[in-house]
Amino acid sequence: MKIAFVAPKLPKTGAVAVAVMDGGKLTPSAAQLDRATGGALTRAIKGGRFKGNTGQVLEVLAPAGIGNSRVLLVGLGKPKDVKDLGLEEMGGNVVERLNRSGERGVTIMVDAIPGIAVPAPARAAHCALGARLSAYSFDRYKTKQKPEEKPSLEQVTVMVDNPAAARRAYAAMEHVAEGVDLTRNLVSEPANIIYPKSLAAEAKKLTKLGVKVRVLGVAEMRKLGMGALLGVGQGSAQESQLLVMQWSGAGGSKGGAKGKGKAAQPVAFVGKGVTFDTGGISIKPAANMEDMKWDMGGAGVVIGLMRALAGRKAKVNAVGVCGLAENMPSASAQRPGDIVTSMSGQTIEVINTDAEGRLVLADALWYTQEKFKPRAIVDLATLTGAVIVALGHEYAGLFANDDKLADNLFAAGQAVGEGVWRLPLGEAYDKAINSDAADMKNVGDRAGGSITAAQFLLRFIKKGTPWAHLDIAGVTWSSKAKPTTPKGGTGFGVRLLDRLVADNFEGK
Ligand code: BES
Ligand code: MN
Ligand code: ZN
């Protein structure tokens, strides 16, 4: 789907979308269309429940007096409440409405409206972003789709005074959307297509954008002593990998002279990349096991984020490290009771082979700190079913050893509509993973399952390193469509972390 910004001029054909404020107050473009149609829009509003509230859409088909195939009235609510997210939802709602209708193009009119704080070009850009994010679909394996079943929208045109300013604002957003869509693609691919080596190969494509990509195989990881990660993958026919991506947009000692001191120190993102999680010998029940193809969601986000940062040439030094393994039961799989030695030297008694994400992360986190001495680390993982019990599908679980990093993540989440909710850490929870046989065991009891998982990770964070962990098990996949997130892989986390970087780590 193509997106264009042009100066206002009501189009003579095709679909057109105009905003209506709360109480059914027409915006200037809506009023103009209403006059041209002899009051058809006002009559349509009077005849129904459409009040111009946010999220409401009223479709008027082929009204007499104009050549347009349809007019979409989209509620924008109260002017003072209009925010970036509402505008994105508006763009998303327009696409959702029209994409299966057979309509091939739509023109969205963004007017100057008194009382709205967001300037019109920014409004136009957010609207376009929402449209773009909403238009995603993963249908590469549907070979028998009839033309009338395929998405029909080819073009979204946004009309606004100063289209050049809107185009500039959208340019950076589009790179982030590319990152989101990359993540969505990666989590949607089945595990016979995406396994550790093929996922690493996808990440290598980022080299074209200036990302430095290195991949370590089993032999190198063995030399580094990564017994925890390697134990998870040892039952699989697919070789485990450690994926290391570097974006040096702030320069620094190696990358140039620009980044000095703190700014040269990278911020690190670490992802759980279990390309399929059967549970291993502690095997999962058959029902819904297919969902475990997206157990590499954390890694998917880290890769999508690097795509976004490199695409928009973010002025930051960032590293992305992903532990990639497939958790399978086989004659060579690790057993409950096995004791593995992690790269940190700490030993782990593997009570449950299904608590594998934390094992993968233990070594990925330690490697990241040893190699890069990051100024902060954020890890992402589809780590526990328990976080879904706690927070459902609305918020990701947030754990942190640093209040400022936690607050910044919360703020970024609110800004982009990817909410994170902090849960506690503490010594009493940490005790639950003490082992009689090794330094720790990989599960506690059922109580506080997401918290004890986070405590496990914290044992692999060096003193003084600000760290946050996002448990994204509940938000990586969605069975319900939302205005800017179609069903399936959500890409949750890419926009959040892009925003975290933009607001806290760029040029600072
Ligand atoms: N990948 C799962 C967690 C998960 C569950 C993600 C559902 C998405 C949807 C993880 O590896 C796992 O199996 N966790 C166990 C931990 C338990 C054995 C302590 C769980 O949550 O049941
Ligand atoms: Mn598991
Ligand atoms: Zn898992």
Coordinates of C-alpha atoms and ligand atoms in Angstrom, one line a residue:
M1 CA 0.0 0.0 0.0
K2 CA 1.4 3.4 -1.0
I3 CA 1.1 6.5 1.1
A4 CA 1.2 10.1 -0.3
F5 CA 0.8 13.5 1.2
V6 CA -0.7 16.3 -1.0
A7 CA -2.2 19.7 -0.6
P8 CA -6.0 19.9 0.1
K9 CA -8.3 19.6 -2.9
L10 CA -11.4 17.5 -2.5
P11 CA -11.0 14.5 -4.8
K12 CA -13.7 14.0 -7.4
T13 CA -13.8 10.2 -7.3
G14 CA -12.9 7.3 -5.0
A15 CA -13.4 7.1 -1.3
V16 CA -12.8 10.0 0.9
A17 CA -12.5 10.1 4.7
V18 CA -13.2 13.2 6.8
A19 CA -13.2 13.8 10.5
V20 CA -16.2 14.7 12.6
M21 CA -15.7 16.1 16.1
D22 CA -17.7 15.2 19.2
G23 CA -21.4 16.1 19.1
G24 CA -21.4 15.5 15.4
K25 CA -19.6 18.8 14.6
L26 CA -18.4 18.7 11.0
T27 CA -14.8 19.6 10.3
P28 CA -14.3 22.1 7.3
S29 CA -13.9 19.3 4.7
A30 CA -16.8 17.4 6.1
A31 CA -18.9 20.5 5.9
Q32 CA -17.8 21.2 2.3
L33 CA -18.9 17.6 1.3
D34 CA -22.1 18.0 3.2
R35 CA -23.0 21.1 1.2
A36 CA -22.0 19.4 -2.1
T37 CA -24.3 16.5 -1.3
G38 CA -27.3 18.7 -0.3
G39 CA -26.9 17.8 3.4
A40 CA -26.6 14.0 2.9
L41 CA -24.0 13.7 5.6
T42 CA -25.9 15.6 8.3
R43 CA -29.0 13.5 7.5
A44 CA -26.9 10.3 7.9
I45 CA -25.6 11.5 11.2
K46 CA -29.1 12.4 12.4
G47 CA -30.4 9.0 11.4
G48 CA -28.1 7.0 13.6
R49 CA -25.9 6.7 16.7
F50 CA -22.8 8.3 15.2
K51 CA -21.7 11.1 17.6
G52 CA -18.2 11.8 16.3
N53 CA -16.7 9.9 19.2
T54 CA -13.2 8.5 18.8
G55 CA -13.4 5.1 17.1
Q56 CA -16.8 5.7 15.5
V57 CA -17.0 5.4 11.7
L58 CA -20.1 6.1 9.6
E59 CA -20.0 5.1 5.9
V60 CA -22.2 7.0 3.4
L61 CA -22.3 5.3 0.1
A62 CA -22.3 7.1 -3.2
P63 CA -24.2 10.2 -2.0
A64 CA -25.8 12.2 -4.8
G65 CA -24.1 15.5 -5.8
I66 CA -20.5 14.3 -5.8
G67 CA -18.6 11.7 -7.7
N68 CA -17.1 9.9 -4.8
S69 CA -17.9 6.2 -4.3
R70 CA -18.2 6.7 -0.5
V71 CA -17.6 9.1 2.3
L72 CA -16.3 7.9 5.6
L73 CA -17.1 10.0 8.6
V74 CA -14.6 9.3 11.3
G75 CA -15.1 10.4 14.9
L76 CA -12.2 12.4 16.4
G77 CA -13.8 13.2 19.7
K78 CA -13.1 16.5 21.6
P79 CA -10.5 18.7 20.0
K80 CA -8.5 19.0 23.3
D81 CA -8.3 15.2 23.6
V82 CA -6.9 14.6 20.2
K83 CA -3.6 12.9 20.6
D84 CA -1.1 11.0 18.4
L85 CA -2.6 7.6 19.3
G86 CA -6.2 8.6 18.4
L87 CA -5.0 9.8 15.0
E88 CA -3.2 6.6 14.4
E89 CA -6.4 4.7 15.3
M90 CA -8.3 6.9 12.9
G91 CA -6.0 6.0 10.1
G92 CA -6.2 2.4 11.1
N93 CA -10.0 2.4 11.2
V94 CA -10.2 3.8 7.7
V95 CA -8.0 1.1 6.3
E96 CA -9.8 -1.6 8.3
R97 CA -13.1 -0.4 6.9
L98 CA -12.1 -0.2 3.3
N99 CA -9.4 -2.9 2.8
R100 CA -11.9 -5.7 2.1
S101 CA -14.5 -3.4 0.4
G102 CA -13.0 -3.5 -3.1
E103 CA -12.1 0.2 -2.8
R104 CA -8.6 0.8 -4.2
G105 CA -7.8 4.2 -2.9
V106 CA -8.9 6.5 -0.1
T107 CA -8.2 10.2 0.5
I108 CA -8.1 11.3 4.1
M109 CA -8.6 15.0 4.7
V110 CA -6.7 16.5 7.6
D111 CA -8.1 20.0 8.3
A112 CA -6.9 22.9 10.4
I113 CA -9.1 22.6 13.5
P114 CA -9.0 25.1 16.4
G115 CA -8.3 23.6 19.8
I116 CA -6.3 20.6 18.6
A117 CA -2.8 20.7 20.1
V118 CA -1.1 18.4 17.6
P119 CA -0.2 20.5 14.5
A120 CA -1.8 19.4 11.2
P121 CA 1.3 18.0 9.5
A122 CA 2.0 15.8 12.6
R123 CA -1.6 14.8 12.6
A124 CA -1.4 13.8 9.0
A125 CA 1.8 11.8 9.6
H126 CA 0.3 9.9 12.6
C127 CA -2.9 9.2 10.6
A128 CA -0.7 7.7 7.8
L129 CA 1.3 5.7 10.2
G130 CA -1.9 4.2 11.6
A131 CA -3.1 3.4 8.1
R132 CA 0.2 1.8 7.3
L133 CA 0.3 -0.4 10.5
S134 CA -3.3 -1.5 9.9
A135 CA -2.7 -2.6 6.4
Y136 CA -0.3 -5.4 7.4
S137 CA -1.3 -9.0 6.6
F138 CA 0.7 -12.2 6.5
D139 CA -0.7 -14.2 3.6
R140 CA 2.3 -15.5 1.8
Y141 CA 1.2 -19.1 2.2
K142 CA -2.3 -18.6 1.0
T143 CA -2.0 -19.7 -2.6
K144 CA -5.7 -19.9 -3.4
Q145 CA -6.9 -16.5 -2.3
K146 CA -9.4 -15.1 -4.8
P147 CA -9.0 -11.6 -5.9
E148 CA -12.0 -10.5 -4.0
E149 CA -10.5 -12.0 -0.8
K150 CA -7.3 -10.1 -1.1
P151 CA -6.8 -6.6 0.5
S152 CA -8.0 -4.1 -2.0
L153 CA -6.5 -0.8 -0.9
E154 CA -3.5 0.2 -2.9
Q155 CA -3.2 3.9 -2.0
V156 CA -3.8 6.2 0.9
T157 CA -3.6 9.9 0.2
V158 CA -3.5 12.3 3.1
M159 CA -4.5 15.8 2.3
V160 CA -3.0 18.6 4.5
D161 CA -1.7 22.1 4.3
N162 CA 2.1 21.8 4.2
P163 CA 2.3 18.3 2.9
A164 CA 6.1 18.6 2.8
A165 CA 6.2 18.9 6.6
A166 CA 3.9 15.9 6.9
R167 CA 6.1 13.9 4.6
R168 CA 9.2 14.7 6.7
A169 CA 7.5 13.7 9.9
Y170 CA 6.3 10.5 8.3
A171 CA 9.7 9.5 6.9
A172 CA 11.1 8.5 10.3
M173 CA 7.9 6.8 11.3
E174 CA 7.9 4.7 8.2
H175 CA 11.2 3.2 9.1
V176 CA 9.8 2.3 12.5
A177 CA 6.8 0.7 10.8
E178 CA 9.1 -1.3 8.6
G179 CA 10.7 -2.6 11.8
V180 CA 7.3 -3.5 13.2
D181 CA 6.3 -5.3 10.0
L182 CA 9.6 -7.2 10.0
T183 CA 9.0 -8.4 13.5
R184 CA 5.4 -9.4 12.6
N185 CA 6.7 -11.4 9.6
L186 CA 9.4 -13.2 11.7
V187 CA 6.9 -14.3 14.5
S188 CA 4.3 -15.3 11.9
E189 CA 6.7 -17.6 10.0
P190 CA 6.4 -21.3 11.1
A191 CA 9.2 -23.1 12.8
N192 CA 10.1 -25.2 9.8
I193 CA 11.0 -21.9 8.1
I194 CA 12.4 -19.9 11.0
Y195 CA 14.9 -21.8 13.0
P196 CA 18.1 -20.5 14.6
K197 CA 20.2 -20.4 11.4
S198 CA 17.5 -19.0 9.2
L199 CA 16.5 -16.4 11.7
A200 CA 20.1 -15.3 11.9
A201 CA 20.2 -15.2 8.1
E202 CA 17.2 -12.8 8.2
A203 CA 19.0 -10.6 10.6
K204 CA 22.1 -10.6 8.4
K205 CA 20.0 -8.7 5.8
L206 CA 20.3 -5.7 8.0
T207 CA 23.9 -5.4 7.0
K208 CA 22.6 -3.4 4.0
L209 CA 21.4 -0.7 6.3
G210 CA 24.7 -0.4 8.1
V211 CA 24.1 -2.8 11.0
K212 CA 27.1 -5.0 11.8
V213 CA 25.9 -8.6 12.3
R214 CA 27.9 -11.4 13.8
V215 CA 26.7 -14.9 14.4
L216 CA 28.3 -17.4 16.8
G217 CA 27.7 -21.1 16.4
V218 CA 27.8 -24.0 18.9
A219 CA 31.6 -24.4 18.8
E220 CA 32.2 -20.7 19.6
M221 CA 29.6 -20.7 22.3
R222 CA 31.1 -23.8 23.9
K223 CA 34.4 -22.1 24.0
L224 CA 32.7 -19.2 25.9
G225 CA 31.2 -21.6 28.3
M226 CA 27.5 -21.0 27.4
G227 CA 26.3 -24.2 29.0
A228 CA 22.8 -22.8 29.8
L229 CA 21.9 -21.8 26.3
L230 CA 23.6 -24.8 24.7
G231 CA 21.6 -27.2 27.0
V232 CA 18.3 -25.9 25.6
G233 CA 19.3 -26.5 22.0
Q234 CA 21.1 -29.8 22.4
G235 CA 18.0 -31.9 21.7
S236 CA 17.4 -30.2 18.4
A237 CA 18.6 -31.1 14.9
Q238 CA 18.9 -27.3 14.4
E239 CA 22.2 -25.8 15.6
S240 CA 21.8 -23.1 18.2
Q241 CA 23.1 -19.6 17.4
L242 CA 24.0 -16.4 19.1
L243 CA 23.1 -13.4 17.0
V244 CA 24.9 -10.1 17.7
M245 CA 23.9 -6.9 15.9
Q246 CA 25.5 -3.5 16.3
W247 CA 24.2 -0.1 15.2
S248 CA 26.7 2.7 15.8
G249 CA 24.7 5.8 15.0
A250 CA 26.4 7.9 17.7
G251 CA 29.9 7.0 16.6
G252 CA 32.4 6.7 19.4
S253 CA 35.9 5.2 19.8
K254 CA 35.5 2.8 16.9
G255 CA 32.6 4.1 14.8
G256 CA 33.8 7.8 14.5
A257 CA 34.5 10.8 16.7
K258 CA 30.9 11.9 17.4
G259 CA 29.8 9.9 20.4
K260 CA 31.7 10.9 23.6
G261 CA 31.7 9.4 27.0
K262 CA 28.4 7.9 28.0
A263 CA 26.9 8.3 24.5
A264 CA 29.6 6.1 23.0
Q265 CA 28.6 3.3 25.5
P266 CA 25.9 1.3 23.8
V267 CA 22.4 0.6 25.1
A268 CA 21.7 -3.1 24.8
F269 CA 18.7 -5.1 23.8
V270 CA 18.6 -8.8 24.4
G271 CA 16.0 -11.2 23.0
K272 CA 14.8 -14.7 23.7
G273 CA 14.8 -16.5 20.4
V274 CA 13.4 -20.0 21.0
T275 CA 12.3 -20.7 17.5
F276 CA 10.1 -23.5 18.7
D277 CA 9.3 -24.5 22.3
T278 CA 7.9 -28.0 22.7
G279 CA 8.8 -27.9 26.4
G280 CA 11.6 -30.4 25.7
I281 CA 11.5 -33.6 27.9
S282 CA 9.1 -31.7 30.2
I283 CA 6.9 -31.7 27.1
K284 CA 3.9 -29.3 26.7
P285 CA 0.3 -30.6 26.0
A286 CA -0.6 -30.7 22.3
A287 CA -3.4 -28.1 22.5
N288 CA -2.2 -24.8 21.1
M289 CA 1.4 -25.9 21.0
E290 CA 1.6 -24.4 17.5
D291 CA 1.7 -21.0 19.3
M292 CA 5.2 -21.8 20.4
K293 CA 6.4 -20.9 16.9
W294 CA 6.4 -17.3 18.2
D295 CA 8.5 -18.1 21.2
M296 CA 11.2 -16.2 19.4
G297 CA 9.2 -13.0 19.8
G298 CA 11.8 -11.3 21.9
A299 CA 14.4 -11.9 19.3
G300 CA 11.9 -10.8 16.6
V301 CA 11.5 -7.4 18.4
V302 CA 15.2 -6.9 18.8
I303 CA 15.8 -7.5 15.1
G304 CA 12.8 -5.3 14.1
L305 CA 14.1 -2.6 16.5
M306 CA 17.6 -2.7 14.9
R307 CA 15.9 -2.3 11.5
A308 CA 14.0 0.7 12.8
L309 CA 17.0 2.4 14.4
A310 CA 19.3 1.8 11.4
G311 CA 16.5 2.8 9.0
R312 CA 16.0 6.2 10.6
K313 CA 19.7 6.6 11.3
A314 CA 19.1 7.0 15.0
K315 CA 22.0 8.9 16.8
V316 CA 22.6 6.1 19.2
N317 CA 25.0 3.2 19.7
A318 CA 22.8 0.2 20.2
V319 CA 23.5 -3.5 20.3
G320 CA 21.1 -6.3 19.9
V321 CA 21.9 -9.8 21.1
C322 CA 19.6 -12.8 20.6
G323 CA 20.0 -16.3 22.0
L324 CA 18.6 -18.6 19.3
A325 CA 17.7 -22.2 20.1
E326 CA 15.0 -24.8 19.4
N327 CA 13.7 -26.7 22.5
M328 CA 13.0 -30.3 21.4
P329 CA 12.7 -33.6 23.1
S330 CA 15.1 -36.3 21.7
A331 CA 17.7 -38.7 22.8
S332 CA 20.2 -35.9 23.0
A333 CA 17.9 -33.5 24.9
Q334 CA 18.7 -32.3 28.4
R335 CA 16.9 -34.0 31.2
P336 CA 15.1 -32.7 34.3
G337 CA 17.7 -32.7 37.0
D338 CA 20.7 -32.0 34.7
I339 CA 23.1 -29.4 36.1
V340 CA 24.5 -26.9 33.5
T341 CA 27.3 -24.3 34.0
S342 CA 26.5 -20.9 32.5
M343 CA 29.0 -18.5 31.0
S344 CA 28.9 -16.5 34.3
G345 CA 30.3 -19.6 36.1
Q346 CA 27.0 -20.0 38.0
T347 CA 25.5 -23.5 37.9
I348 CA 21.8 -24.2 37.3
E349 CA 19.8 -27.3 38.1
V350 CA 17.3 -27.7 35.3
I351 CA 14.2 -28.9 37.1
N352 CA 11.8 -28.2 34.2
T353 CA 13.1 -28.2 30.6
D354 CA 10.1 -26.1 29.7
A355 CA 11.6 -23.1 31.6
E356 CA 14.1 -22.7 28.8
G357 CA 13.8 -19.0 28.0
R358 CA 15.6 -18.0 31.1
L359 CA 18.4 -20.4 30.4
V360 CA 18.9 -18.9 26.9
L361 CA 18.8 -15.4 28.3
A362 CA 21.2 -16.1 31.2
D363 CA 24.1 -16.6 28.7
A364 CA 22.9 -14.0 26.3
L365 CA 22.7 -11.4 29.1
W366 CA 26.1 -12.3 30.5
Y367 CA 27.8 -12.2 27.0
T368 CA 26.3 -8.8 26.4
Q369 CA 27.7 -7.3 29.6
E370 CA 31.1 -8.9 29.2
K371 CA 31.5 -7.9 25.6
F372 CA 29.8 -4.4 25.4
K373 CA 29.7 -3.0 29.0
P374 CA 26.3 -1.4 28.1
R375 CA 25.0 1.7 29.8
A376 CA 21.6 -0.1 30.1
I377 CA 20.1 -3.4 29.1
V378 CA 16.5 -4.2 28.2
D379 CA 15.6 -7.8 27.5
L380 CA 12.5 -9.1 25.9
A381 CA 11.1 -12.6 26.2
T382 CA 7.9 -14.6 25.8
L383 CA 9.0 -16.0 29.1
T384 CA 6.0 -17.1 31.2
G385 CA 2.4 -18.1 30.8
A386 CA 1.9 -16.6 34.3
V387 CA 2.3 -13.1 33.0
I388 CA -0.8 -13.7 30.9
V389 CA -2.7 -14.7 34.0
A390 CA -1.5 -11.5 35.7
L391 CA -1.9 -8.9 33.0
G392 CA -3.9 -10.5 30.2
H393 CA -3.1 -9.3 26.7
E394 CA -3.1 -5.5 27.4
Y395 CA 0.2 -4.9 29.1
A396 CA 3.6 -6.5 29.0
G397 CA 5.2 -7.3 32.4
L398 CA 8.0 -5.0 33.3
F399 CA 10.7 -5.8 35.9
A400 CA 13.7 -3.6 36.6
N401 CA 16.5 -3.0 39.0
D402 CA 16.5 0.7 38.1
D403 CA 13.6 3.0 38.7
K404 CA 14.5 5.6 36.1
L405 CA 14.8 3.0 33.4
A406 CA 11.4 1.5 34.5
D407 CA 9.8 5.0 34.5
N408 CA 11.2 5.8 31.1
L409 CA 9.9 2.5 29.7
F410 CA 6.4 3.1 31.2
A411 CA 6.3 6.6 29.6
A412 CA 7.4 5.3 26.2
G413 CA 4.8 2.7 26.4
Q414 CA 2.0 5.1 27.2
A415 CA 3.2 7.4 24.3
V416 CA 3.0 4.7 21.6
G417 CA 0.2 2.6 22.9
E418 CA 2.3 -0.4 24.0
G419 CA 1.8 -0.5 27.7
V420 CA 4.1 -2.0 30.2
W421 CA 3.2 -2.6 33.9
R422 CA 5.8 -3.0 36.6
L423 CA 5.8 -6.0 38.9
P424 CA 8.0 -6.4 41.9
L425 CA 11.3 -8.0 42.5
G426 CA 12.7 -8.8 45.9
E427 CA 14.8 -11.1 48.0
A428 CA 11.9 -13.2 49.2
Y429 CA 11.1 -14.1 45.6
D430 CA 14.8 -14.8 44.9
K431 CA 14.9 -17.5 47.5
A432 CA 12.4 -19.5 45.6
I433 CA 15.0 -20.5 43.0
N434 CA 17.7 -21.7 45.5
S435 CA 18.7 -25.2 44.7
D436 CA 20.0 -28.0 47.0
A437 CA 22.2 -29.3 44.2
A438 CA 23.5 -26.2 42.4
D439 CA 23.7 -22.4 42.7
M440 CA 20.1 -22.1 41.6
K441 CA 17.3 -24.0 39.9
N442 CA 15.4 -22.9 36.9
V443 CA 11.9 -22.8 38.4
G444 CA 10.3 -21.8 41.7
D445 CA 6.9 -23.1 42.7
R446 CA 3.8 -22.0 41.0
A447 CA 3.5 -18.8 43.0
G448 CA 4.6 -15.6 41.3
G449 CA 5.9 -17.5 38.2
S450 CA 6.7 -14.4 36.2
I451 CA 8.5 -12.8 39.2
T452 CA 10.7 -15.8 40.0
A453 CA 11.6 -16.0 36.3
A454 CA 12.7 -12.3 36.4
Q455 CA 14.7 -13.0 39.6
F456 CA 16.5 -15.8 37.8
L457 CA 17.5 -13.3 35.1
L458 CA 18.6 -10.7 37.7
R459 CA 21.2 -13.3 38.9
F460 CA 22.9 -12.7 35.6
I461 CA 23.0 -8.9 35.8
K462 CA 26.2 -7.4 37.1
K463 CA 26.0 -4.9 39.9
G464 CA 25.6 -1.3 38.6
T465 CA 24.1 -2.2 35.2
P466 CA 20.6 -0.7 34.8
W467 CA 18.4 -3.5 33.6
A468 CA 14.8 -4.0 32.6
H469 CA 13.1 -7.2 31.6
L470 CA 9.9 -7.2 29.5
D471 CA 7.8 -10.4 29.7
I472 CA 5.9 -10.1 26.4
A473 CA 4.2 -13.6 26.4
G474 CA 0.7 -11.9 26.5
V475 CA 1.2 -9.2 23.9
T476 CA 3.3 -10.8 21.1
W477 CA 0.4 -12.5 19.4
S478 CA -3.2 -11.2 19.2
S479 CA -6.3 -13.2 18.4
K480 CA -8.3 -10.0 18.0
A481 CA -7.7 -7.2 15.6
K482 CA -7.2 -3.7 16.9
P483 CA -7.3 -0.5 14.8
T484 CA -3.5 -0.5 14.1
T485 CA -2.7 -4.1 14.9
P486 CA -4.3 -6.8 12.8
K487 CA -4.7 -10.3 14.2
G488 CA -1.6 -12.3 14.6
G489 CA 2.0 -11.1 15.3
T490 CA 1.7 -7.6 16.8
G491 CA 5.3 -6.4 16.7
F492 CA 4.7 -5.1 20.2
G493 CA 8.0 -3.7 21.6
V494 CA 9.5 -2.2 18.4
R495 CA 7.7 1.1 18.8
L496 CA 8.1 1.1 22.5
L497 CA 11.9 0.7 22.4
D498 CA 12.3 3.0 19.5
R499 CA 10.6 5.6 21.5
L500 CA 12.7 4.8 24.6
V501 CA 15.8 5.3 22.6
A502 CA 14.5 8.5 20.9
D503 CA 13.5 10.1 24.3
N504 CA 16.4 8.9 26.5
F505 CA 19.4 7.7 24.6
E506 CA 19.8 9.7 21.4
G507 CA 22.4 12.4 21.4
K508 CA 22.7 12.2 25.2
Ligands
BES1 N1 7.5 -20.0 26.1 C1 6.9 -20.3 27.3 C2 6.0 -19.2 27.9 C3 4.7 -18.9 27.1 C4 3.5 -19.5 27.4 C5 4.8 -18.0 26.1 C6 2.4 -19.2 26.7 C7 3.6 -17.6 25.4 C8 2.4 -18.3 25.7 C9 8.0 -20.6 28.3 O1 9.1 -21.2 27.8 C10 7.4 -21.6 29.3 O2 7.2 -22.7 28.9 N2 7.2 -21.2 30.5 C11 6.7 -22.1 31.5 C12 7.5 -21.9 32.8 C13 7.2 -22.9 33.8 C14 7.7 -24.3 33.4 C15 7.9 -22.5 35.1 C16 5.2 -21.6 31.8 O3 4.9 -20.4 31.7 O4 4.4 -22.5 32.0
MN2 MN 9.0 -23.3 27.7
ZN3 ZN 9.5 -20.8 25.9

